[in-house]
Amino acid sequence: MVVLSSSFAAPVEGVLYESPLTKLLVNNQELGTATLYITENNVVWGGGVGATGGNSPTISLLYPTISLHAVQREPSPALYMVLNYELRLPELTQQGGGDAQNDEDDDEDDDFDADTHPITQLRFIPQNEADLNPMYSAMSQGQGLHPDPADEVDDEDPYMDGEEFDDADEEFEDAEESNGAPDEAAARLRQLRLENANGPHYEDYEDAEATE
């Protein structure tokens, strides 16, 4: 669930990390600069200035809606997230103008079915790049407090743990699949198990990375 609001109240309980002056890009469109709060129960961004002036909207994300989070280094250092939800904001519609419909028409031609698999890409860009690692750690801690029962498997299964993708594209240093996309995660897990049944060909697999 994603909660949008025009009012803002800073979280006071269970705050794992707070990052002021954090810019937010939603699908590559700037929404503004505000404070990012990573708490035990949700992720909140708000209390700042919107990209077009005035107060920024307040966005509250529950962990089950976040299917992946990662540290991104390019094109700019950011905490990258993928939501299993199509986030629609009036501010983005106003910025996009008449191109929004054209973009939707173009998307219909893609192999990816947005109606079946709606997603939103978020990039939280802190004022200080040094904040990225503690932001990622706080996200992992908060996500760990909200496991998806559908994703529970054998405790020794290596594919259910967050991993550091050292051999992946340098754009993403760390990535962790969350409980928001069980169907995709389960499909990938089944594929890996099927392949591994014929032999431990680990070198044939590339590390998972966030989809642009």
mmCIF file with all atom_site columns, C-alpha atoms in Angstrom:
data_model
loop_
_atom_site.group_PDB
_atom_site.id
_atom_site.type_symbol
_atom_site.label_atom_id
_atom_site.label_alt_id
_atom_site.label_comp_id
_atom_site.label_asym_id
_atom_site.label_entity_id
_atom_site.label_seq_id
_atom_site.pdbx_PDB_ins_code
_atom_site.Cartn_x
_atom_site.Cartn_y
_atom_site.Cartn_z
_atom_site.occupancy
_atom_site.B_iso_or_equiv
_atom_site.pdbx_formal_charge
_atom_site.auth_seq_id
_atom_site.auth_comp_id
_atom_site.auth_asym_id
_atom_site.auth_atom_id
_atom_site.pdbx_PDB_model_num
ATOM 1   C CA . MET A 1 1   ? 0.000  0.000   0.000   1.00 0.00 ? 1   MET A CA 1
ATOM 2   C CA . VAL A 1 2   ? 1.182  3.495   -0.888  1.00 0.00 ? 2   VAL A CA 1
ATOM 3   C CA . VAL A 1 3   ? -0.281 6.442   1.002   1.00 0.00 ? 3   VAL A CA 1
ATOM 4   C CA . LEU A 1 4   ? -0.181 9.920   -0.532  1.00 0.00 ? 4   LEU A CA 1
ATOM 5   C CA . SER A 1 5   ? -0.987 13.036  1.448   1.00 0.00 ? 5   SER A CA 1
ATOM 6   C CA . SER A 1 6   ? -0.708 16.812  1.192   1.00 0.00 ? 6   SER A CA 1
ATOM 7   C CA . SER A 1 7   ? -0.054 17.078  4.939   1.00 0.00 ? 7   SER A CA 1
ATOM 8   C CA . PHE A 1 8   ? 3.048  15.926  6.757   1.00 0.00 ? 8   PHE A CA 1
ATOM 9   C CA . ALA A 1 9   ? 3.853  14.648  10.238  1.00 0.00 ? 9   ALA A CA 1
ATOM 10  C CA . ALA A 1 10  ? 7.342  13.349  10.955  1.00 0.00 ? 10  ALA A CA 1
ATOM 11  C CA . PRO A 1 11  ? 7.463  9.780   12.305  1.00 0.00 ? 11  PRO A CA 1
ATOM 12  C CA . VAL A 1 12  ? 8.395  9.668   15.972  1.00 0.00 ? 12  VAL A CA 1
ATOM 13  C CA . GLU A 1 13  ? 8.530  5.929   16.713  1.00 0.00 ? 13  GLU A CA 1
ATOM 14  C CA . GLY A 1 14  ? 10.666 3.182   15.261  1.00 0.00 ? 14  GLY A CA 1
ATOM 15  C CA . VAL A 1 15  ? 12.824 5.470   13.108  1.00 0.00 ? 15  VAL A CA 1
ATOM 16  C CA . LEU A 1 16  ? 15.779 3.458   11.796  1.00 0.00 ? 16  LEU A CA 1
ATOM 17  C CA . TYR A 1 17  ? 17.337 6.208   9.706   1.00 0.00 ? 17  TYR A CA 1
ATOM 18  C CA . GLU A 1 18  ? 16.585 9.813   8.771   1.00 0.00 ? 18  GLU A CA 1
ATOM 19  C CA . SER A 1 19  ? 18.033 11.531  5.715   1.00 0.00 ? 19  SER A CA 1
ATOM 20  C CA . PRO A 1 20  ? 17.180 15.241  5.323   1.00 0.00 ? 20  PRO A CA 1
ATOM 21  C CA . LEU A 1 21  ? 17.377 17.097  2.021   1.00 0.00 ? 21  LEU A CA 1
ATOM 22  C CA . THR A 1 22  ? 16.864 13.932  -0.005  1.00 0.00 ? 22  THR A CA 1
ATOM 23  C CA . LYS A 1 23  ? 15.781 14.365  -3.616  1.00 0.00 ? 23  LYS A CA 1
ATOM 24  C CA . LEU A 1 24  ? 13.189 11.962  -4.980  1.00 0.00 ? 24  LEU A CA 1
ATOM 25  C CA . LEU A 1 25  ? 12.883 10.892  -8.604  1.00 0.00 ? 25  LEU A CA 1
ATOM 26  C CA . VAL A 1 26  ? 9.826  8.893   -9.620  1.00 0.00 ? 26  VAL A CA 1
ATOM 27  C CA . ASN A 1 27  ? 10.379 7.112   -12.931 1.00 0.00 ? 27  ASN A CA 1
ATOM 28  C CA . ASN A 1 28  ? 13.136 9.652   -13.694 1.00 0.00 ? 28  ASN A CA 1
ATOM 29  C CA . GLN A 1 29  ? 10.925 12.677  -12.954 1.00 0.00 ? 29  GLN A CA 1
ATOM 30  C CA . GLU A 1 30  ? 11.973 14.844  -10.019 1.00 0.00 ? 30  GLU A CA 1
ATOM 31  C CA . LEU A 1 31  ? 9.321  15.196  -7.338  1.00 0.00 ? 31  LEU A CA 1
ATOM 32  C CA . GLY A 1 32  ? 11.216 17.517  -4.992  1.00 0.00 ? 32  GLY A CA 1
ATOM 33  C CA . THR A 1 33  ? 13.563 17.537  -1.997  1.00 0.00 ? 33  THR A CA 1
ATOM 34  C CA . ALA A 1 34  ? 12.384 16.448  1.442   1.00 0.00 ? 34  ALA A CA 1
ATOM 35  C CA . THR A 1 35  ? 13.311 14.255  4.402   1.00 0.00 ? 35  THR A CA 1
ATOM 36  C CA . LEU A 1 36  ? 13.411 10.489  4.013   1.00 0.00 ? 36  LEU A CA 1
ATOM 37  C CA . TYR A 1 37  ? 12.449 8.465   7.083   1.00 0.00 ? 37  TYR A CA 1
ATOM 38  C CA . ILE A 1 38  ? 13.106 4.736   7.110   1.00 0.00 ? 38  ILE A CA 1
ATOM 39  C CA . THR A 1 39  ? 11.150 3.269   9.999   1.00 0.00 ? 39  THR A CA 1
ATOM 40  C CA . GLU A 1 40  ? 10.312 -0.165  11.324  1.00 0.00 ? 40  GLU A CA 1
ATOM 41  C CA . ASN A 1 41  ? 6.840  0.012   9.785   1.00 0.00 ? 41  ASN A CA 1
ATOM 42  C CA . ASN A 1 42  ? 7.168  2.065   6.610   1.00 0.00 ? 42  ASN A CA 1
ATOM 43  C CA . VAL A 1 43  ? 9.240  4.426   4.485   1.00 0.00 ? 43  VAL A CA 1
ATOM 44  C CA . VAL A 1 44  ? 8.132  8.069   4.551   1.00 0.00 ? 44  VAL A CA 1
ATOM 45  C CA . TRP A 1 45  ? 9.280  10.969  2.366   1.00 0.00 ? 45  TRP A CA 1
ATOM 46  C CA . GLY A 1 46  ? 7.921  14.453  2.931   1.00 0.00 ? 46  GLY A CA 1
ATOM 47  C CA . GLY A 1 47  ? 8.144  17.770  4.724   1.00 0.00 ? 47  GLY A CA 1
ATOM 48  C CA . GLY A 1 48  ? 10.107 19.481  1.981   1.00 0.00 ? 48  GLY A CA 1
ATOM 49  C CA . VAL A 1 49  ? 9.781  21.473  -1.231  1.00 0.00 ? 49  VAL A CA 1
ATOM 50  C CA . GLY A 1 50  ? 8.274  20.176  -4.451  1.00 0.00 ? 50  GLY A CA 1
ATOM 51  C CA . ALA A 1 51  ? 10.076 20.340  -7.787  1.00 0.00 ? 51  ALA A CA 1
ATOM 52  C CA . THR A 1 52  ? 7.787  23.142  -8.967  1.00 0.00 ? 52  THR A CA 1
ATOM 53  C CA . GLY A 1 53  ? 7.783  25.040  -5.647  1.00 0.00 ? 53  GLY A CA 1
ATOM 54  C CA . GLY A 1 54  ? 5.445  24.835  -2.708  1.00 0.00 ? 54  GLY A CA 1
ATOM 55  C CA . ASN A 1 55  ? 5.215  21.968  -0.287  1.00 0.00 ? 55  ASN A CA 1
ATOM 56  C CA . SER A 1 56  ? 6.229  18.533  -1.416  1.00 0.00 ? 56  SER A CA 1
ATOM 57  C CA . PRO A 1 57  ? 3.642  15.759  -1.221  1.00 0.00 ? 57  PRO A CA 1
ATOM 58  C CA . THR A 1 58  ? 4.039  13.136  1.483   1.00 0.00 ? 58  THR A CA 1
ATOM 59  C CA . ILE A 1 59  ? 4.599  9.562   0.359   1.00 0.00 ? 59  ILE A CA 1
ATOM 60  C CA . SER A 1 60  ? 4.361  6.644   2.774   1.00 0.00 ? 60  SER A CA 1
ATOM 61  C CA . LEU A 1 61  ? 5.390  3.195   1.539   1.00 0.00 ? 61  LEU A CA 1
ATOM 62  C CA . LEU A 1 62  ? 4.619  -0.047  3.325   1.00 0.00 ? 62  LEU A CA 1
ATOM 63  C CA . TYR A 1 63  ? 7.327  -2.679  2.993   1.00 0.00 ? 63  TYR A CA 1
ATOM 64  C CA . PRO A 1 64  ? 5.191  -5.261  1.125   1.00 0.00 ? 64  PRO A CA 1
ATOM 65  C CA . THR A 1 65  ? 4.878  -2.799  -1.783  1.00 0.00 ? 65  THR A CA 1
ATOM 66  C CA . ILE A 1 66  ? 8.686  -2.591  -2.192  1.00 0.00 ? 66  ILE A CA 1
ATOM 67  C CA . SER A 1 67  ? 9.842  -5.464  -4.389  1.00 0.00 ? 67  SER A CA 1
ATOM 68  C CA . LEU A 1 68  ? 13.518 -4.464  -4.520  1.00 0.00 ? 68  LEU A CA 1
ATOM 69  C CA . HIS A 1 69  ? 15.921 -1.959  -3.007  1.00 0.00 ? 69  HIS A CA 1
ATOM 70  C CA . ALA A 1 70  ? 19.534 -1.334  -3.952  1.00 0.00 ? 70  ALA A CA 1
ATOM 71  C CA . VAL A 1 71  ? 22.408 1.129   -3.815  1.00 0.00 ? 71  VAL A CA 1
ATOM 72  C CA . GLN A 1 72  ? 22.737 2.754   -7.222  1.00 0.00 ? 72  GLN A CA 1
ATOM 73  C CA . ARG A 1 73  ? 25.889 4.619   -8.285  1.00 0.00 ? 73  ARG A CA 1
ATOM 74  C CA . GLU A 1 74  ? 24.966 5.730   -11.811 1.00 0.00 ? 74  GLU A CA 1
ATOM 75  C CA . PRO A 1 75  ? 23.757 8.086   -13.160 1.00 0.00 ? 75  PRO A CA 1
ATOM 76  C CA . SER A 1 76  ? 23.856 9.525   -9.630  1.00 0.00 ? 76  SER A CA 1
ATOM 77  C CA . PRO A 1 77  ? 24.303 7.894   -6.199  1.00 0.00 ? 77  PRO A CA 1
ATOM 78  C CA . ALA A 1 78  ? 20.878 6.932   -4.904  1.00 0.00 ? 78  ALA A CA 1
ATOM 79  C CA . LEU A 1 79  ? 18.861 4.477   -2.880  1.00 0.00 ? 79  LEU A CA 1
ATOM 80  C CA . TYR A 1 80  ? 16.938 2.751   -5.656  1.00 0.00 ? 80  TYR A CA 1
ATOM 81  C CA . MET A 1 81  ? 13.576 1.050   -5.109  1.00 0.00 ? 81  MET A CA 1
ATOM 82  C CA . VAL A 1 82  ? 11.084 -0.769  -7.283  1.00 0.00 ? 82  VAL A CA 1
ATOM 83  C CA . LEU A 1 83  ? 7.452  -0.762  -6.187  1.00 0.00 ? 83  LEU A CA 1
ATOM 84  C CA . ASN A 1 84  ? 5.017  -3.440  -7.310  1.00 0.00 ? 84  ASN A CA 1
ATOM 85  C CA . TYR A 1 85  ? 2.550  -0.609  -7.726  1.00 0.00 ? 85  TYR A CA 1
ATOM 86  C CA . GLU A 1 86  ? 1.962  2.091   -10.317 1.00 0.00 ? 86  GLU A CA 1
ATOM 87  C CA . LEU A 1 87  ? 2.377  5.340   -8.439  1.00 0.00 ? 87  LEU A CA 1
ATOM 88  C CA . ARG A 1 88  ? 0.299  8.106   -9.992  1.00 0.00 ? 88  ARG A CA 1
ATOM 89  C CA . LEU A 1 89  ? 0.916  11.653  -8.776  1.00 0.00 ? 89  LEU A CA 1
ATOM 90  C CA . PRO A 1 90  ? -0.691 14.909  -9.984  1.00 0.00 ? 90  PRO A CA 1
ATOM 91  C CA . GLU A 1 91  ? 2.716  16.583  -9.729  1.00 0.00 ? 91  GLU A CA 1
ATOM 92  C CA . LEU A 1 92  ? 4.185  14.170  -12.244 1.00 0.00 ? 92  LEU A CA 1
ATOM 93  C CA . THR A 1 93  ? 1.262  14.577  -14.622 1.00 0.00 ? 93  THR A CA 1
ATOM 94  C CA . GLN A 1 94  ? 1.705  18.348  -14.547 1.00 0.00 ? 94  GLN A CA 1
ATOM 95  C CA . GLN A 1 95  ? 5.439  18.047  -15.238 1.00 0.00 ? 95  GLN A CA 1
ATOM 96  C CA . GLY A 1 96  ? 4.957  15.530  -18.028 1.00 0.00 ? 96  GLY A CA 1
ATOM 97  C CA . GLY A 1 97  ? 2.273  17.540  -19.792 1.00 0.00 ? 97  GLY A CA 1
ATOM 98  C CA . GLY A 1 98  ? 0.994  16.103  -23.036 1.00 0.00 ? 98  GLY A CA 1
ATOM 99  C CA . ASP A 1 99  ? 3.828  13.582  -23.258 1.00 0.00 ? 99  ASP A CA 1
ATOM 100 C CA . ALA A 1 100 ? 2.262  11.388  -20.609 1.00 0.00 ? 100 ALA A CA 1
ATOM 101 C CA . GLN A 1 101 ? -0.279 9.900   -23.005 1.00 0.00 ? 101 GLN A CA 1
ATOM 102 C CA . ASN A 1 102 ? 2.386  9.333   -25.631 1.00 0.00 ? 102 ASN A CA 1
ATOM 103 C CA . ASP A 1 103 ? 4.517  7.523   -23.097 1.00 0.00 ? 103 ASP A CA 1
ATOM 104 C CA . GLU A 1 104 ? 1.587  5.299   -22.199 1.00 0.00 ? 104 GLU A CA 1
ATOM 105 C CA . ASP A 1 105 ? 0.991  4.508   -25.866 1.00 0.00 ? 105 ASP A CA 1
ATOM 106 C CA . ASP A 1 106 ? 4.661  3.612   -26.304 1.00 0.00 ? 106 ASP A CA 1
ATOM 107 C CA . ASP A 1 107 ? 4.545  1.379   -23.257 1.00 0.00 ? 107 ASP A CA 1
ATOM 108 C CA . GLU A 1 108 ? 1.671  -0.582  -24.776 1.00 0.00 ? 108 GLU A CA 1
ATOM 109 C CA . ASP A 1 109 ? 4.006  -1.705  -27.534 1.00 0.00 ? 109 ASP A CA 1
ATOM 110 C CA . ASP A 1 110 ? 6.551  -3.106  -25.097 1.00 0.00 ? 110 ASP A CA 1
ATOM 111 C CA . ASP A 1 111 ? 6.712  -6.791  -24.291 1.00 0.00 ? 111 ASP A CA 1
ATOM 112 C CA . PHE A 1 112 ? 6.251  -5.942  -20.609 1.00 0.00 ? 112 PHE A CA 1
ATOM 113 C CA . ASP A 1 113 ? 2.558  -5.736  -19.732 1.00 0.00 ? 113 ASP A CA 1
ATOM 114 C CA . ALA A 1 114 ? 2.220  -2.769  -17.364 1.00 0.00 ? 114 ALA A CA 1
ATOM 115 C CA . ASP A 1 115 ? -1.403 -3.677  -16.629 1.00 0.00 ? 115 ASP A CA 1
ATOM 116 C CA . THR A 1 116 ? -0.389 -7.117  -15.422 1.00 0.00 ? 116 THR A CA 1
ATOM 117 C CA . HIS A 1 117 ? 2.872  -6.078  -13.742 1.00 0.00 ? 117 HIS A CA 1
ATOM 118 C CA . PRO A 1 118 ? 2.574  -2.428  -12.699 1.00 0.00 ? 118 PRO A CA 1
ATOM 119 C CA . ILE A 1 119 ? 5.775  -1.056  -11.194 1.00 0.00 ? 119 ILE A CA 1
ATOM 120 C CA . THR A 1 120 ? 7.247  2.283   -10.162 1.00 0.00 ? 120 THR A CA 1
ATOM 121 C CA . GLN A 1 121 ? 10.945 3.124   -9.929  1.00 0.00 ? 121 GLN A CA 1
ATOM 122 C CA . LEU A 1 122 ? 12.044 5.437   -7.125  1.00 0.00 ? 122 LEU A CA 1
ATOM 123 C CA . ARG A 1 123 ? 15.451 7.040   -6.622  1.00 0.00 ? 123 ARG A CA 1
ATOM 124 C CA . PHE A 1 124 ? 16.179 8.695   -3.289  1.00 0.00 ? 124 PHE A CA 1
ATOM 125 C CA . ILE A 1 125 ? 19.256 10.885  -3.754  1.00 0.00 ? 125 ILE A CA 1
ATOM 126 C CA . PRO A 1 126 ? 20.753 12.048  -0.445  1.00 0.00 ? 126 PRO A CA 1
ATOM 127 C CA . GLN A 1 127 ? 22.645 15.302  -0.059  1.00 0.00 ? 127 GLN A CA 1
ATOM 128 C CA . ASN A 1 128 ? 25.611 13.312  1.256   1.00 0.00 ? 128 ASN A CA 1
ATOM 129 C CA . GLU A 1 129 ? 26.634 10.178  -0.634  1.00 0.00 ? 129 GLU A CA 1
ATOM 130 C CA . ALA A 1 130 ? 27.971 8.725   2.623   1.00 0.00 ? 130 ALA A CA 1
ATOM 131 C CA . ASP A 1 131 ? 24.340 8.307   3.733   1.00 0.00 ? 131 ASP A CA 1
ATOM 132 C CA . LEU A 1 132 ? 23.709 5.603   1.133   1.00 0.00 ? 132 LEU A CA 1
ATOM 133 C CA . ASN A 1 133 ? 25.142 2.648   3.028   1.00 0.00 ? 133 ASN A CA 1
ATOM 134 C CA . PRO A 1 134 ? 23.281 3.344   6.297   1.00 0.00 ? 134 PRO A CA 1
ATOM 135 C CA . MET A 1 135 ? 20.121 4.009   4.252   1.00 0.00 ? 135 MET A CA 1
ATOM 136 C CA . TYR A 1 136 ? 20.483 0.611   2.610   1.00 0.00 ? 136 TYR A CA 1
ATOM 137 C CA . SER A 1 137 ? 21.170 -1.079  5.943   1.00 0.00 ? 137 SER A CA 1
ATOM 138 C CA . ALA A 1 138 ? 18.101 0.524   7.500   1.00 0.00 ? 138 ALA A CA 1
ATOM 139 C CA . MET A 1 139 ? 15.984 -0.618  4.548   1.00 0.00 ? 139 MET A CA 1
ATOM 140 C CA . SER A 1 140 ? 17.247 -4.179  4.937   1.00 0.00 ? 140 SER A CA 1
ATOM 141 C CA . GLN A 1 141 ? 16.501 -4.080  8.655   1.00 0.00 ? 141 GLN A CA 1
ATOM 142 C CA . GLY A 1 142 ? 12.983 -2.741  8.126   1.00 0.00 ? 142 GLY A CA 1
ATOM 143 C CA . GLN A 1 143 ? 12.297 -5.211  5.333   1.00 0.00 ? 143 GLN A CA 1
ATOM 144 C CA . GLY A 1 144 ? 13.436 -8.055  7.573   1.00 0.00 ? 144 GLY A CA 1
ATOM 145 C CA . LEU A 1 145 ? 10.740 -7.118  10.078  1.00 0.00 ? 145 LEU A CA 1
ATOM 146 C CA . HIS A 1 146 ? 8.041  -7.723  7.460   1.00 0.00 ? 146 HIS A CA 1
ATOM 147 C CA . PRO A 1 147 ? 8.661  -11.110 5.811   1.00 0.00 ? 147 PRO A CA 1
ATOM 148 C CA . ASP A 1 148 ? 6.130  -12.490 3.374   1.00 0.00 ? 148 ASP A CA 1
ATOM 149 C CA . PRO A 1 149 ? 4.842  -15.915 4.540   1.00 0.00 ? 149 PRO A CA 1
ATOM 150 C CA . ALA A 1 150 ? 4.443  -16.917 0.874   1.00 0.00 ? 150 ALA A CA 1
ATOM 151 C CA . ASP A 1 151 ? 8.191  -16.563 0.412   1.00 0.00 ? 151 ASP A CA 1
ATOM 152 C CA . GLU A 1 152 ? 9.191  -18.789 3.329   1.00 0.00 ? 152 GLU A CA 1
ATOM 153 C CA . VAL A 1 153 ? 11.322 -21.761 2.242   1.00 0.00 ? 153 VAL A CA 1
ATOM 154 C CA . ASP A 1 154 ? 14.044 -23.914 3.716   1.00 0.00 ? 154 ASP A CA 1
ATOM 155 C CA . ASP A 1 155 ? 16.274 -21.908 6.056   1.00 0.00 ? 155 ASP A CA 1
ATOM 156 C CA . GLU A 1 156 ? 19.334 -23.101 4.129   1.00 0.00 ? 156 GLU A CA 1
ATOM 157 C CA . ASP A 1 157 ? 18.043 -21.833 0.765   1.00 0.00 ? 157 ASP A CA 1
ATOM 158 C CA . PRO A 1 158 ? 20.592 -19.181 -0.332  1.00 0.00 ? 158 PRO A CA 1
ATOM 159 C CA . TYR A 1 159 ? 18.252 -17.459 -2.753  1.00 0.00 ? 159 TYR A CA 1
ATOM 160 C CA . MET A 1 160 ? 15.986 -15.989 -0.081  1.00 0.00 ? 160 MET A CA 1
ATOM 161 C CA . ASP A 1 161 ? 18.662 -13.890 1.601   1.00 0.00 ? 161 ASP A CA 1
ATOM 162 C CA . GLY A 1 162 ? 19.711 -10.392 0.593   1.00 0.00 ? 162 GLY A CA 1
ATOM 163 C CA . GLU A 1 163 ? 22.982 -10.516 -1.310  1.00 0.00 ? 163 GLU A CA 1
ATOM 164 C CA . GLU A 1 164 ? 25.767 -8.220  -2.370  1.00 0.00 ? 164 GLU A CA 1
ATOM 165 C CA . PHE A 1 165 ? 26.113 -8.451  -6.125  1.00 0.00 ? 165 PHE A CA 1
ATOM 166 C CA . ASP A 1 166 ? 29.854 -7.976  -6.514  1.00 0.00 ? 166 ASP A CA 1
ATOM 167 C CA . ASP A 1 167 ? 29.936 -9.330  -10.080 1.00 0.00 ? 167 ASP A CA 1
ATOM 168 C CA . ALA A 1 168 ? 26.866 -7.458  -11.316 1.00 0.00 ? 168 ALA A CA 1
ATOM 169 C CA . ASP A 1 169 ? 26.758 -4.244  -13.302 1.00 0.00 ? 169 ASP A CA 1
ATOM 170 C CA . GLU A 1 170 ? 28.566 -1.561  -11.317 1.00 0.00 ? 170 GLU A CA 1
ATOM 171 C CA . GLU A 1 171 ? 25.440 0.575   -11.442 1.00 0.00 ? 171 GLU A CA 1
ATOM 172 C CA . PHE A 1 172 ? 24.103 -1.403  -8.464  1.00 0.00 ? 172 PHE A CA 1
ATOM 173 C CA . GLU A 1 173 ? 26.381 -2.308  -5.583  1.00 0.00 ? 173 GLU A CA 1
ATOM 174 C CA . ASP A 1 174 ? 23.827 -3.937  -3.303  1.00 0.00 ? 174 ASP A CA 1
ATOM 175 C CA . ALA A 1 175 ? 20.392 -5.271  -4.051  1.00 0.00 ? 175 ALA A CA 1
ATOM 176 C CA . GLU A 1 176 ? 17.825 -7.127  -2.050  1.00 0.00 ? 176 GLU A CA 1
ATOM 177 C CA . GLU A 1 177 ? 14.593 -8.619  -3.274  1.00 0.00 ? 177 GLU A CA 1
ATOM 178 C CA . SER A 1 178 ? 11.759 -7.884  -0.916  1.00 0.00 ? 178 SER A CA 1
ATOM 179 C CA . ASN A 1 179 ? 8.412  -9.456  -0.306  1.00 0.00 ? 179 ASN A CA 1
ATOM 180 C CA . GLY A 1 180 ? 6.477  -7.318  -2.782  1.00 0.00 ? 180 GLY A CA 1
ATOM 181 C CA . ALA A 1 181 ? 6.896  -9.491  -5.915  1.00 0.00 ? 181 ALA A CA 1
ATOM 182 C CA . PRO A 1 182 ? 6.439  -13.130 -4.811  1.00 0.00 ? 182 PRO A CA 1
ATOM 183 C CA . ASP A 1 183 ? 5.381  -14.349 -8.253  1.00 0.00 ? 183 ASP A CA 1
ATOM 184 C CA . GLU A 1 184 ? 8.517  -13.112 -10.004 1.00 0.00 ? 184 GLU A CA 1
ATOM 185 C CA . ALA A 1 185 ? 10.784 -14.213 -7.164  1.00 0.00 ? 185 ALA A CA 1
ATOM 186 C CA . ALA A 1 186 ? 9.176  -17.665 -7.066  1.00 0.00 ? 186 ALA A CA 1
ATOM 187 C CA . ALA A 1 187 ? 9.511  -18.070 -10.826 1.00 0.00 ? 187 ALA A CA 1
ATOM 188 C CA . ARG A 1 188 ? 13.170 -17.144 -10.699 1.00 0.00 ? 188 ARG A CA 1
ATOM 189 C CA . LEU A 1 189 ? 13.722 -19.521 -7.778  1.00 0.00 ? 189 LEU A CA 1
ATOM 190 C CA . ARG A 1 190 ? 12.054 -22.400 -9.620  1.00 0.00 ? 190 ARG A CA 1
ATOM 191 C CA . GLN A 1 191 ? 14.197 -21.768 -12.685 1.00 0.00 ? 191 GLN A CA 1
ATOM 192 C CA . LEU A 1 192 ? 17.408 -21.745 -10.670 1.00 0.00 ? 192 LEU A CA 1
ATOM 193 C CA . ARG A 1 193 ? 16.462 -24.948 -8.883  1.00 0.00 ? 193 ARG A CA 1
ATOM 194 C CA . LEU A 1 194 ? 15.621 -26.664 -12.163 1.00 0.00 ? 194 LEU A CA 1
ATOM 195 C CA . GLU A 1 195 ? 18.959 -25.672 -13.678 1.00 0.00 ? 195 GLU A CA 1
ATOM 196 C CA . ASN A 1 196 ? 20.872 -26.645 -10.561 1.00 0.00 ? 196 ASN A CA 1
ATOM 197 C CA . ALA A 1 197 ? 19.281 -30.095 -10.626 1.00 0.00 ? 197 ALA A CA 1
ATOM 198 C CA . ASN A 1 198 ? 21.448 -30.842 -13.677 1.00 0.00 ? 198 ASN A CA 1
ATOM 199 C CA . GLY A 1 199 ? 24.681 -29.652 -12.066 1.00 0.00 ? 199 GLY A CA 1
ATOM 200 C CA . PRO A 1 200 ? 26.096 -26.680 -10.117 1.00 0.00 ? 200 PRO A CA 1
ATOM 201 C CA . HIS A 1 201 ? 26.643 -24.367 -13.103 1.00 0.00 ? 201 HIS A CA 1
ATOM 202 C CA . TYR A 1 202 ? 26.767 -21.222 -11.027 1.00 0.00 ? 202 TYR A CA 1
ATOM 203 C CA . GLU A 1 203 ? 28.973 -19.414 -13.489 1.00 0.00 ? 203 GLU A CA 1
ATOM 204 C CA . ASP A 1 204 ? 26.108 -19.423 -15.990 1.00 0.00 ? 204 ASP A CA 1
ATOM 205 C CA . TYR A 1 205 ? 24.010 -17.074 -13.923 1.00 0.00 ? 205 TYR A CA 1
ATOM 206 C CA . GLU A 1 206 ? 24.247 -13.337 -13.751 1.00 0.00 ? 206 GLU A CA 1
ATOM 207 C CA . ASP A 1 207 ? 23.399 -11.610 -10.513 1.00 0.00 ? 207 ASP A CA 1
ATOM 208 C CA . ALA A 1 208 ? 19.943 -10.106 -10.285 1.00 0.00 ? 208 ALA A CA 1
ATOM 209 C CA . GLU A 1 209 ? 19.794 -6.384  -10.794 1.00 0.00 ? 209 GLU A CA 1
ATOM 210 C CA . ALA A 1 210 ? 17.085 -3.676  -10.633 1.00 0.00 ? 210 ALA A CA 1
ATOM 211 C CA . THR A 1 211 ? 15.230 -3.225  -13.895 1.00 0.00 ? 211 THR A CA 1
ATOM 212 C CA . GLU A 1 212 ? 15.409 0.157   -15.493 1.00 0.00 ? 212 GLU A CA 1
#
